[in-house]
PDB file of C-alpha atoms and ligand atoms in Angstrom:
ATOM      1  CA  MET A   1      11.622  12.042 -18.540  1.00 59.00           C
ATOM      2  CA  ASP A   2       8.748   9.620 -18.139  1.00 72.00           C
ATOM      3  CA  LYS A   3       5.236  10.227 -19.352  1.00 76.00           C
ATOM      4  CA  ASN A   4       3.683  10.773 -15.939  1.00 80.00           C
ATOM      5  CA  LEU A   5       6.215  13.373 -14.992  1.00 75.00           C
ATOM      6  CA  LEU A   6       5.779  15.044 -18.338  1.00 76.00           C
ATOM      7  CA  ASN A   7       2.016  15.189 -17.912  1.00 81.00           C
ATOM      8  CA  ARG A   8       2.436  16.488 -14.418  1.00 80.00           C
ATOM      9  CA  ALA A   9       4.804  19.160 -15.615  1.00 76.00           C
ATOM     10  CA  LYS A  10       2.336  20.172 -18.286  1.00 77.00           C
ATOM     11  CA  LYS A  11      -0.498  20.409 -15.806  1.00 79.00           C
ATOM     12  CA  LEU A  12       1.561  22.369 -13.326  1.00 75.00           C
ATOM     13  CA  MET A  13       2.630  24.829 -15.921  1.00 72.00           C
ATOM     14  CA  GLU A  14      -0.912  25.237 -17.208  1.00 74.00           C
ATOM     15  CA  GLN A  15      -2.073  26.060 -13.694  1.00 70.00           C
ATOM     16  CA  MET A  16       0.516  28.726 -13.375  1.00 66.00           C
ATOM     17  CA  SER A  17       0.671  29.962 -16.905  1.00 58.00           C
ATOM     18  CA  VAL A  18       0.947  33.677 -17.404  1.00 49.00           C
ATOM     19  CA  THR A  19       0.069  35.659 -20.491  1.00 49.00           C
ATOM     20  CA  GLN A  20       1.107  34.063 -23.743  1.00 54.00           C
ATOM     21  CA  ASP A  21       4.032  36.249 -24.647  1.00 64.00           C
ATOM     22  CA  ASN A  22       5.229  37.076 -21.171  1.00 77.00           C
ATOM     23  CA  TYR A  23       6.904  33.884 -20.048  1.00 84.00           C
ATOM     24  CA  GLU A  24       8.270  33.462 -16.569  1.00 82.00           C
ATOM     25  CA  CYS A  25      10.828  31.097 -17.970  1.00 86.00           C
ATOM     26  CA  GLU A  26      12.058  31.979 -21.426  1.00 87.00           C
ATOM     27  CA  LYS A  27      14.034  28.777 -21.662  1.00 88.00           C
ATOM     28  CA  CYS A  28      11.019  26.455 -21.692  1.00 89.00           C
ATOM     29  CA  ARG A  29       8.290  29.050 -22.337  1.00 87.00           C
ATOM     30  CA  ASP A  30       6.680  27.928 -19.088  1.00 84.00           C
ATOM     31  CA  LEU A  31       6.179  24.386 -20.290  1.00 84.00           C
ATOM     32  CA  GLY A  32       8.331  22.959 -17.518  1.00 84.00           C
ATOM     33  CA  TYR A  33      10.344  20.852 -19.929  1.00 87.00           C
ATOM     34  CA  VAL A  34      12.743  21.370 -22.760  1.00 90.00           C
ATOM     35  CA  PHE A  35      13.608  19.167 -25.718  1.00 89.00           C
ATOM     36  CA  VAL A  36      17.174  18.059 -26.078  1.00 89.00           C
ATOM     37  CA  MET A  37      18.887  15.750 -28.552  1.00 88.00           C
ATOM     38  CA  GLU A  38      19.996  12.452 -27.103  1.00 87.00           C
ATOM     39  CA  ASP A  39      21.394   9.749 -29.419  1.00 86.00           C
ATOM     40  CA  LYS A  40      19.801  11.449 -32.408  1.00 87.00           C
ATOM     41  CA  TYR A  41      16.421  11.468 -30.671  1.00 88.00           C
ATOM     42  CA  GLU A  42      14.651  14.459 -29.306  1.00 87.00           C
ATOM     43  CA  VAL A  43      13.740  13.835 -25.671  1.00 90.00           C
ATOM     44  CA  ALA A  44      11.899  15.934 -23.116  1.00 89.00           C
ATOM     45  CA  LYS A  45      13.860  16.939 -20.036  1.00 88.00           C
ATOM     46  CA  PRO A  46      12.626  18.848 -17.004  1.00 88.00           C
ATOM     47  CA  CYS A  47      13.593  22.487 -17.223  1.00 88.00           C
ATOM     48  CA  ASP A  48      15.551  24.130 -14.397  1.00 83.00           C
ATOM     49  CA  CYS A  49      12.453  26.050 -13.455  1.00 85.00           C
ATOM     50  CA  PHE A  50      10.502  22.848 -12.761  1.00 81.00           C
ATOM     51  CA  ALA A  51      11.833  22.448  -9.221  1.00 75.00           C
ATOM     52  CA  LYS A  52      10.724  25.996  -8.467  1.00 75.00           C
ATOM     53  CA  LYS A  53       7.222  25.253  -9.695  1.00 77.00           C
ATOM     54  CA  GLN A  54       7.125  22.101  -7.627  1.00 75.00           C
ATOM     55  CA  ALA A  55       8.012  24.134  -4.562  1.00 71.00           C
ATOM     56  CA  PHE A  56       5.169  26.481  -5.440  1.00 72.00           C
ATOM     57  CA  GLU A  57       2.795  23.544  -5.797  1.00 75.00           C
ATOM     58  CA  LYS A  58       3.830  22.242  -2.392  1.00 76.00           C
ATOM     59  CA  LEU A  59       3.184  25.617  -0.851  1.00 76.00           C
ATOM     60  CA  SER A  60      -0.250  25.808  -2.421  1.00 76.00           C
ATOM     61  CA  LYS A  61      -1.135  22.412  -0.971  1.00 77.00           C
ATOM     62  CA  CYS A  62      -0.227  23.239   2.613  1.00 77.00           C
ATOM     63  CA  SER A  63      -3.487  25.146   3.233  1.00 79.00           C
ATOM     64  CA  LEU A  64      -1.820  28.372   4.297  1.00 81.00           C
ATOM     65  CA  SER A  65      -3.510  31.660   3.462  1.00 82.00           C
ATOM     66  CA  ASP A  66      -1.448  34.219   1.575  1.00 81.00           C
ATOM     67  CA  ALA A  67      -1.024  36.312   4.706  1.00 80.00           C
ATOM     68  CA  PHE A  68       0.264  33.292   6.596  1.00 82.00           C
ATOM     69  CA  LYS A  69       2.721  32.388   3.851  1.00 82.00           C
ATOM     70  CA  LYS A  70       4.592  35.566   4.693  1.00 85.00           C
ATOM     71  CA  LYS A  71       5.263  34.591   8.288  1.00 89.00           C
ATOM     72  CA  ASN A  72       8.904  33.589   8.298  1.00 89.00           C
ATOM     73  CA  PHE A  73      11.776  33.703  10.767  1.00 93.00           C
ATOM     74  CA  LYS A  74      13.069  36.970   9.358  1.00 91.00           C
ATOM     75  CA  ASN A  75       9.950  38.995  10.074  1.00 90.00           C
ATOM     76  CA  TYR A  76       9.259  37.498  13.484  1.00 91.00           C
ATOM     77  CA  ASP A  77       9.382  40.290  16.068  1.00 86.00           C
ATOM     78  CA  CYS A  78      12.198  39.851  18.523  1.00 86.00           C
ATOM     79  CA  ASN A  79      11.716  42.718  20.933  1.00 85.00           C
ATOM     80  CA  TYR A  80      11.956  40.629  24.048  1.00 86.00           C
ATOM     81  CA  GLN A  81      14.471  38.161  25.354  1.00 87.00           C
ATOM     82  CA  TRP A  82      11.898  35.366  25.434  1.00 88.00           C
ATOM     83  CA  GLN A  83      11.117  35.946  21.769  1.00 90.00           C
ATOM     84  CA  VAL A  84      14.770  35.614  20.812  1.00 92.00           C
ATOM     85  CA  LYS A  85      14.946  32.409  22.812  1.00 92.00           C
ATOM     86  CA  ALA A  86      11.766  31.008  21.238  1.00 93.00           C
ATOM     87  CA  LYS A  87      13.000  31.795  17.743  1.00 95.00           C
ATOM     88  CA  HIS A  88      16.320  30.044  18.359  1.00 95.00           C
ATOM     89  CA  GLN A  89      14.595  27.001  19.776  1.00 96.00           C
ATOM     90  CA  VAL A  90      12.293  26.724  16.761  1.00 97.00           C
ATOM     91  CA  LEU A  91      15.215  27.175  14.361  1.00 96.00           C
ATOM     92  CA  LYS A  92      17.023  24.382  16.181  1.00 97.00           C
ATOM     93  CA  PHE A  93      13.925  22.179  15.886  1.00 97.00           C
ATOM     94  CA  CYS A  94      14.013  22.743  12.113  1.00 96.00           C
ATOM     95  CA  SER A  95      17.696  22.038  11.684  1.00 96.00           C
ATOM     96  CA  ASP A  96      17.452  18.844  13.765  1.00 96.00           C
ATOM     97  CA  PHE A  97      14.244  17.674  12.121  1.00 96.00           C
ATOM     98  CA  SER A  98      15.635  15.286   9.516  1.00 93.00           C
ATOM     99  CA  ASN A  99      17.417  13.359  12.267  1.00 95.00           C
ATOM    100  CA  SER A 100      15.011  13.771  15.150  1.00 96.00           C
ATOM    101  CA  ASN A 101      11.657  13.461  13.338  1.00 96.00           C
ATOM    102  CA  SER A 102      10.408  15.272  16.412  1.00 97.00           C
ATOM    103  CA  SER A 103       7.190  17.158  17.033  1.00 98.00           C
ATOM    104  CA  LEU A 104       7.063  20.751  18.237  1.00 98.00           C
ATOM    105  CA  ILE A 105       4.817  22.257  20.904  1.00 97.00           C
ATOM    106  CA  LEU A 106       4.373  26.023  21.158  1.00 97.00           C
ATOM    107  CA  ILE A 107       2.729  27.120  24.384  1.00 95.00           C
ATOM    108  CA  GLY A 108       1.586  30.630  25.210  1.00 92.00           C
ATOM    109  CA  LYS A 109      -1.176  33.192  25.403  1.00 90.00           C
ATOM    110  CA  PRO A 110      -2.830  34.613  22.269  1.00 88.00           C
ATOM    111  CA  GLY A 111      -0.779  37.233  20.484  1.00 84.00           C
ATOM    112  CA  THR A 112       2.580  35.963  21.634  1.00 86.00           C
ATOM    113  CA  GLY A 113       3.604  34.837  18.145  1.00 89.00           C
ATOM    114  CA  LYS A 114       3.192  31.076  18.504  1.00 93.00           C
ATOM    115  CA  THR A 115       1.398  30.805  15.179  1.00 94.00           C
ATOM    116  CA  HIS A 116       3.989  32.958  13.451  1.00 94.00           C
ATOM    117  CA  LEU A 117       6.880  30.742  14.539  1.00 96.00           C
ATOM    118  CA  GLY A 118       4.884  27.586  13.852  1.00 96.00           C
ATOM    119  CA  ILE A 119       4.346  28.720  10.278  1.00 94.00           C
ATOM    120  CA  ALA A 120       7.966  29.827   9.947  1.00 95.00           C
ATOM    121  CA  ALA A 121       8.950  26.285  10.965  1.00 96.00           C
ATOM    122  CA  MET A 122       6.512  24.838   8.457  1.00 94.00           C
ATOM    123  CA  LEU A 123       7.891  26.954   5.623  1.00 92.00           C
ATOM    124  CA  LYS A 124      11.419  25.943   6.563  1.00 93.00           C
ATOM    125  CA  LEU A 125      10.479  22.251   6.466  1.00 92.00           C
ATOM    126  CA  LEU A 126       8.686  22.743   3.134  1.00 88.00           C
ATOM    127  CA  ASP A 127      11.915  24.232   1.828  1.00 85.00           C
ATOM    128  CA  GLY A 128      13.578  20.960   2.679  1.00 85.00           C
ATOM    129  CA  ASN A 129      10.937  19.026   0.715  1.00 82.00           C
ATOM    130  CA  ILE A 130       8.987  17.916   3.768  1.00 88.00           C
ATOM    131  CA  THR A 131       5.239  18.139   3.189  1.00 87.00           C
ATOM    132  CA  CYS A 132       3.404  20.065   5.870  1.00 90.00           C
ATOM    133  CA  LYS A 133      -0.209  20.962   6.255  1.00 92.00           C
ATOM    134  CA  TYR A 134      -1.715  23.772   8.302  1.00 93.00           C
ATOM    135  CA  VAL A 135      -5.017  23.378  10.088  1.00 94.00           C
ATOM    136  CA  GLU A 136      -6.784  25.492  12.651  1.00 95.00           C
ATOM    137  CA  TYR A 137      -8.008  23.265  15.483  1.00 96.00           C
ATOM    138  CA  ASN A 138     -11.612  24.451  15.676  1.00 95.00           C
ATOM    139  CA  ASN A 139     -12.021  24.356  11.894  1.00 94.00           C
ATOM    140  CA  MET A 140     -10.676  20.836  11.904  1.00 95.00           C
ATOM    141  CA  ILE A 141     -13.167  19.655  14.526  1.00 96.00           C
ATOM    142  CA  VAL A 142     -16.096  21.363  12.762  1.00 95.00           C
ATOM    143  CA  SER A 143     -15.096  19.944   9.360  1.00 94.00           C
ATOM    144  CA  ILE A 144     -14.774  16.443  10.775  1.00 96.00           C
ATOM    145  CA  LYS A 145     -18.191  16.649  12.440  1.00 94.00           C
ATOM    146  CA  GLN A 146     -19.799  17.981   9.279  1.00 94.00           C
ATOM    147  CA  SER A 147     -18.327  15.124   7.283  1.00 95.00           C
ATOM    148  CA  ILE A 148     -19.785  12.273   9.333  1.00 91.00           C
ATOM    149  CA  ILE A 149     -23.082  12.131   7.428  1.00 92.00           C
ATOM    150  CA  ASP A 150     -21.263  10.537   4.528  1.00 93.00           C
ATOM    151  CA  GLU A 151     -18.793   7.732   5.202  1.00 93.00           C
ATOM    152  CA  LYS A 152     -16.600   8.365   2.148  1.00 94.00           C
ATOM    153  CA  ASN A 153     -16.511  12.058   2.798  1.00 94.00           C
ATOM    154  CA  HIS A 154     -15.632  11.419   6.423  1.00 94.00           C
ATOM    155  CA  MET A 155     -12.744   9.151   5.480  1.00 94.00           C
ATOM    156  CA  ARG A 156     -11.413  11.754   3.079  1.00 93.00           C
ATOM    157  CA  GLU A 157     -11.691  14.393   5.772  1.00 94.00           C
ATOM    158  CA  MET A 158      -9.827  12.300   8.342  1.00 95.00           C
ATOM    159  CA  GLU A 159      -7.115  11.471   5.821  1.00 94.00           C
ATOM    160  CA  LYS A 160      -6.342  15.165   5.542  1.00 91.00           C
ATOM    161  CA  TYR A 161      -5.177  15.111   9.137  1.00 95.00           C
ATOM    162  CA  LEU A 162      -3.602  11.662   9.078  1.00 95.00           C
ATOM    163  CA  ASN A 163      -1.660  11.567   5.818  1.00 90.00           C
ATOM    164  CA  SER A 164       0.478  14.670   5.767  1.00 89.00           C
ATOM    165  CA  ARG A 165       4.088  14.049   6.786  1.00 93.00           C
ATOM    166  CA  VAL A 166       3.831  16.986   9.189  1.00 95.00           C
ATOM    167  CA  ILE A 167       0.675  18.712  10.361  1.00 96.00           C
ATOM    168  CA  PHE A 168       0.483  22.042  12.133  1.00 96.00           C
ATOM    169  CA  ILE A 169      -2.536  22.104  14.449  1.00 97.00           C
ATOM    170  CA  ASP A 170      -3.012  25.718  15.460  1.00 96.00           C
ATOM    171  CA  ASP A 171      -4.789  26.619  18.708  1.00 96.00           C
ATOM    172  CA  PHE A 172      -5.050  23.033  19.909  1.00 96.00           C
ATOM    173  CA  LEU A 173      -7.864  22.386  22.445  1.00 95.00           C
ATOM    174  CA  ASN A 174      -9.157  25.911  22.074  1.00 94.00           C
ATOM    175  CA  GLY A 175     -12.727  26.259  23.324  1.00 90.00           C
ATOM    176  CA  LYS A 176     -15.053  23.613  24.664  1.00 88.00           C
ATOM    177  CA  THR A 177     -14.223  20.006  23.968  1.00 87.00           C
ATOM    178  CA  THR A 178     -16.901  17.331  23.877  1.00 90.00           C
ATOM    179  CA  GLU A 179     -16.552  13.573  24.319  1.00 88.00           C
ATOM    180  CA  GLU A 180     -17.109  13.247  20.581  1.00 89.00           C
ATOM    181  CA  ASP A 181     -14.245  15.653  19.885  1.00 92.00           C
ATOM    182  CA  ILE A 182     -11.942  13.619  22.111  1.00 92.00           C
ATOM    183  CA  ASN A 183     -12.546  10.528  19.981  1.00 93.00           C
ATOM    184  CA  TYR A 184     -11.477  12.337  16.820  1.00 94.00           C
ATOM    185  CA  ILE A 185      -8.486  13.949  18.473  1.00 95.00           C
ATOM    186  CA  TYR A 186      -7.459  10.597  19.902  1.00 95.00           C
ATOM    187  CA  ARG A 187      -7.687   8.967  16.500  1.00 95.00           C
ATOM    188  CA  ILE A 188      -5.598  11.643  14.833  1.00 96.00           C
ATOM    189  CA  ILE A 189      -2.920  11.890  17.509  1.00 96.00           C
ATOM    190  CA  ASN A 190      -2.672   8.157  18.087  1.00 96.00           C
ATOM    191  CA  THR A 191      -2.476   7.275  14.385  1.00 96.00           C
ATOM    192  CA  ARG A 192       0.185   9.891  13.807  1.00 97.00           C
ATOM    193  CA  TYR A 193       2.060   8.657  16.862  1.00 96.00           C
ATOM    194  CA  LEU A 194       2.037   5.053  15.617  1.00 96.00           C
ATOM    195  CA  GLN A 195       3.100   6.119  12.119  1.00 96.00           C
ATOM    196  CA  GLN A 196       5.764   8.443  13.518  1.00 96.00           C
ATOM    197  CA  LYS A 197       4.359  11.449  11.741  1.00 97.00           C
ATOM    198  CA  PRO A 198       5.343  14.611  13.590  1.00 98.00           C
ATOM    199  CA  MET A 199       3.105  17.521  14.494  1.00 98.00           C
ATOM    200  CA  ILE A 200       3.545  21.175  15.208  1.00 97.00           C
ATOM    201  CA  ILE A 201       1.063  22.149  17.889  1.00 98.00           C
ATOM    202  CA  SER A 202       0.310  25.607  19.170  1.00 97.00           C
ATOM    203  CA  THR A 203      -1.836  25.924  22.248  1.00 96.00           C
ATOM    204  CA  GLU A 204      -2.795  28.120  25.172  1.00 95.00           C
ATOM    205  CA  LYS A 205      -2.924  25.040  27.383  1.00 94.00           C
ATOM    206  CA  SER A 206      -0.049  23.950  29.592  1.00 92.00           C
ATOM    207  CA  LEU A 207       1.383  20.451  29.237  1.00 92.00           C
ATOM    208  CA  ASP A 208      -0.358  19.514  32.496  1.00 92.00           C
ATOM    209  CA  GLU A 209      -3.683  20.696  31.120  1.00 93.00           C
ATOM    210  CA  ILE A 210      -3.150  18.714  27.922  1.00 92.00           C
ATOM    211  CA  ILE A 211      -2.389  15.569  29.897  1.00 92.00           C
ATOM    212  CA  ASP A 212      -5.357  16.231  32.223  1.00 90.00           C
ATOM    213  CA  PHE A 213      -7.549  16.542  29.159  1.00 89.00           C
ATOM    214  CA  ASP A 214      -6.666  13.056  28.029  1.00 91.00           C
ATOM    215  CA  GLU A 215      -3.753  11.080  29.408  1.00 93.00           C
ATOM    216  CA  VAL A 216      -3.074   8.997  26.316  1.00 93.00           C
ATOM    217  CA  VAL A 217      -3.340  11.902  23.875  1.00 94.00           C
ATOM    218  CA  GLY A 218      -1.324  14.156  26.169  1.00 94.00           C
ATOM    219  CA  SER A 219       1.473  11.698  26.816  1.00 94.00           C
ATOM    220  CA  ARG A 220       1.747  10.834  23.114  1.00 95.00           C
ATOM    221  CA  ILE A 221       2.148  14.499  22.237  1.00 96.00           C
ATOM    222  CA  VAL A 222       4.695  15.103  24.979  1.00 95.00           C
ATOM    223  CA  GLU A 223       6.686  12.038  23.946  1.00 95.00           C
ATOM    224  CA  MET A 224       6.736  13.068  20.289  1.00 96.00           C
ATOM    225  CA  ALA A 225       7.955  16.557  21.099  1.00 96.00           C
ATOM    226  CA  GLY A 226      10.672  15.562  23.560  1.00 94.00           C
ATOM    227  CA  GLU A 227      12.655  18.679  24.357  1.00 94.00           C
ATOM    228  CA  ASN A 228      10.917  20.716  21.657  1.00 96.00           C
ATOM    229  CA  VAL A 229       8.405  22.337  23.974  1.00 95.00           C
ATOM    230  CA  ILE A 230       8.616  26.099  23.723  1.00 94.00           C
ATOM    231  CA  TYR A 231       7.060  28.554  26.126  1.00 92.00           C
ATOM    232  CA  PHE A 232       6.042  31.961  24.882  1.00 88.00           C
ATOM    233  CA  ASP A 233       6.112  33.418  28.307  1.00 80.00           C
ATOM    234  CA  GLU A 234       6.081  37.157  28.271  1.00 66.00           C
ATOM    235  CA  ASN A 235       6.300  37.273  32.045  1.00 66.00           C
ATOM    236  CA  SER A 236       9.437  35.239  32.503  1.00 58.00           C
ATOM    237  CA  GLU A 237      11.880  37.669  30.958  1.00 52.00           C
ATOM    238  CA  ASN A 238       9.896  40.767  30.416  1.00 49.00           C
ATOM    239  CA  HIS A 239      12.537  43.256  29.440  1.00 49.00           C
ATOM    240  CA  ARG A 240      12.606  44.859  26.062  1.00 50.00           C
ATOM    241  CA  LEU A 241      15.720  44.558  23.965  1.00 49.00           C
ATOM    242  CA  ARG A 242      15.060  47.617  21.843  1.00 46.00           C
ATOM    243  CA  ASN A 243      13.048  50.806  22.162  1.00 46.00           C
ATOM    244  CA  PHE A 244      13.305  50.541  25.888  1.00 43.00           C
ATOM    245  CA  THR A 245      11.202  53.182  27.591  1.00 43.00           C
ATOM    246  CA  LYS A 246      10.910  53.807  31.287  1.00 39.00           C
ATOM    247  CA  ASN A 247       7.329  54.173  32.434  1.00 41.00           C
ATOM    248  CA  TYR A 248       8.003  54.333  36.136  1.00 39.00           C
TER     249      TYR A 248
HETATM  250 ZN1  LIG B   1      11.710  26.655 -17.623  1.00 89.60          ZN
END
């Protein structure tokens, strides 16, 4: 085990350390490494629990609130046919991801569960060691604008949206969009497009509206998503699967 990894393990374990005599892992006493004899020398080896802690670290870096971290496929409401369909499509997106490197677009009105399935997809990808970051569109735009006073700060802010292997932009194009906003959005989408870094995008806008908004941005997004465009359309197949009650 090299020094860097050892230091990292130490740091990780310190961050998560519980009370002194109540160890989460008895084997390594929450150090993240154990000492074993190798050729008469005592060497540090990562403990079995280290991978678990790494997964935890990844999850804490993805910018999801605790409430959001609970949104998985299992607890996604499937009362309607269109919800079942949406869930299956998103699951398929996840299972194809390592080959397709595709983006995902979730289109629908507020309250239809787009965000829930977007997060469920994110958590699934994180499980497979793919780094994902969550960002709410309006917060992103505000944070970028606030950062422009200081060049270094601005670069750091932009990197947040450019660097992550996958980014989930929630509520894309929500609210009023200014010319200035378009420049930032263009830079983010275009850079990610050129670097083949996928996105999960949830939006109330239709694909036509996204393309009308900006042809280059729109067409890049559509191209990156391919067939992974999912409509949360409660009107298309509006019959309940369970708890069906007749109101007429
Ligand atoms: Zn351990």
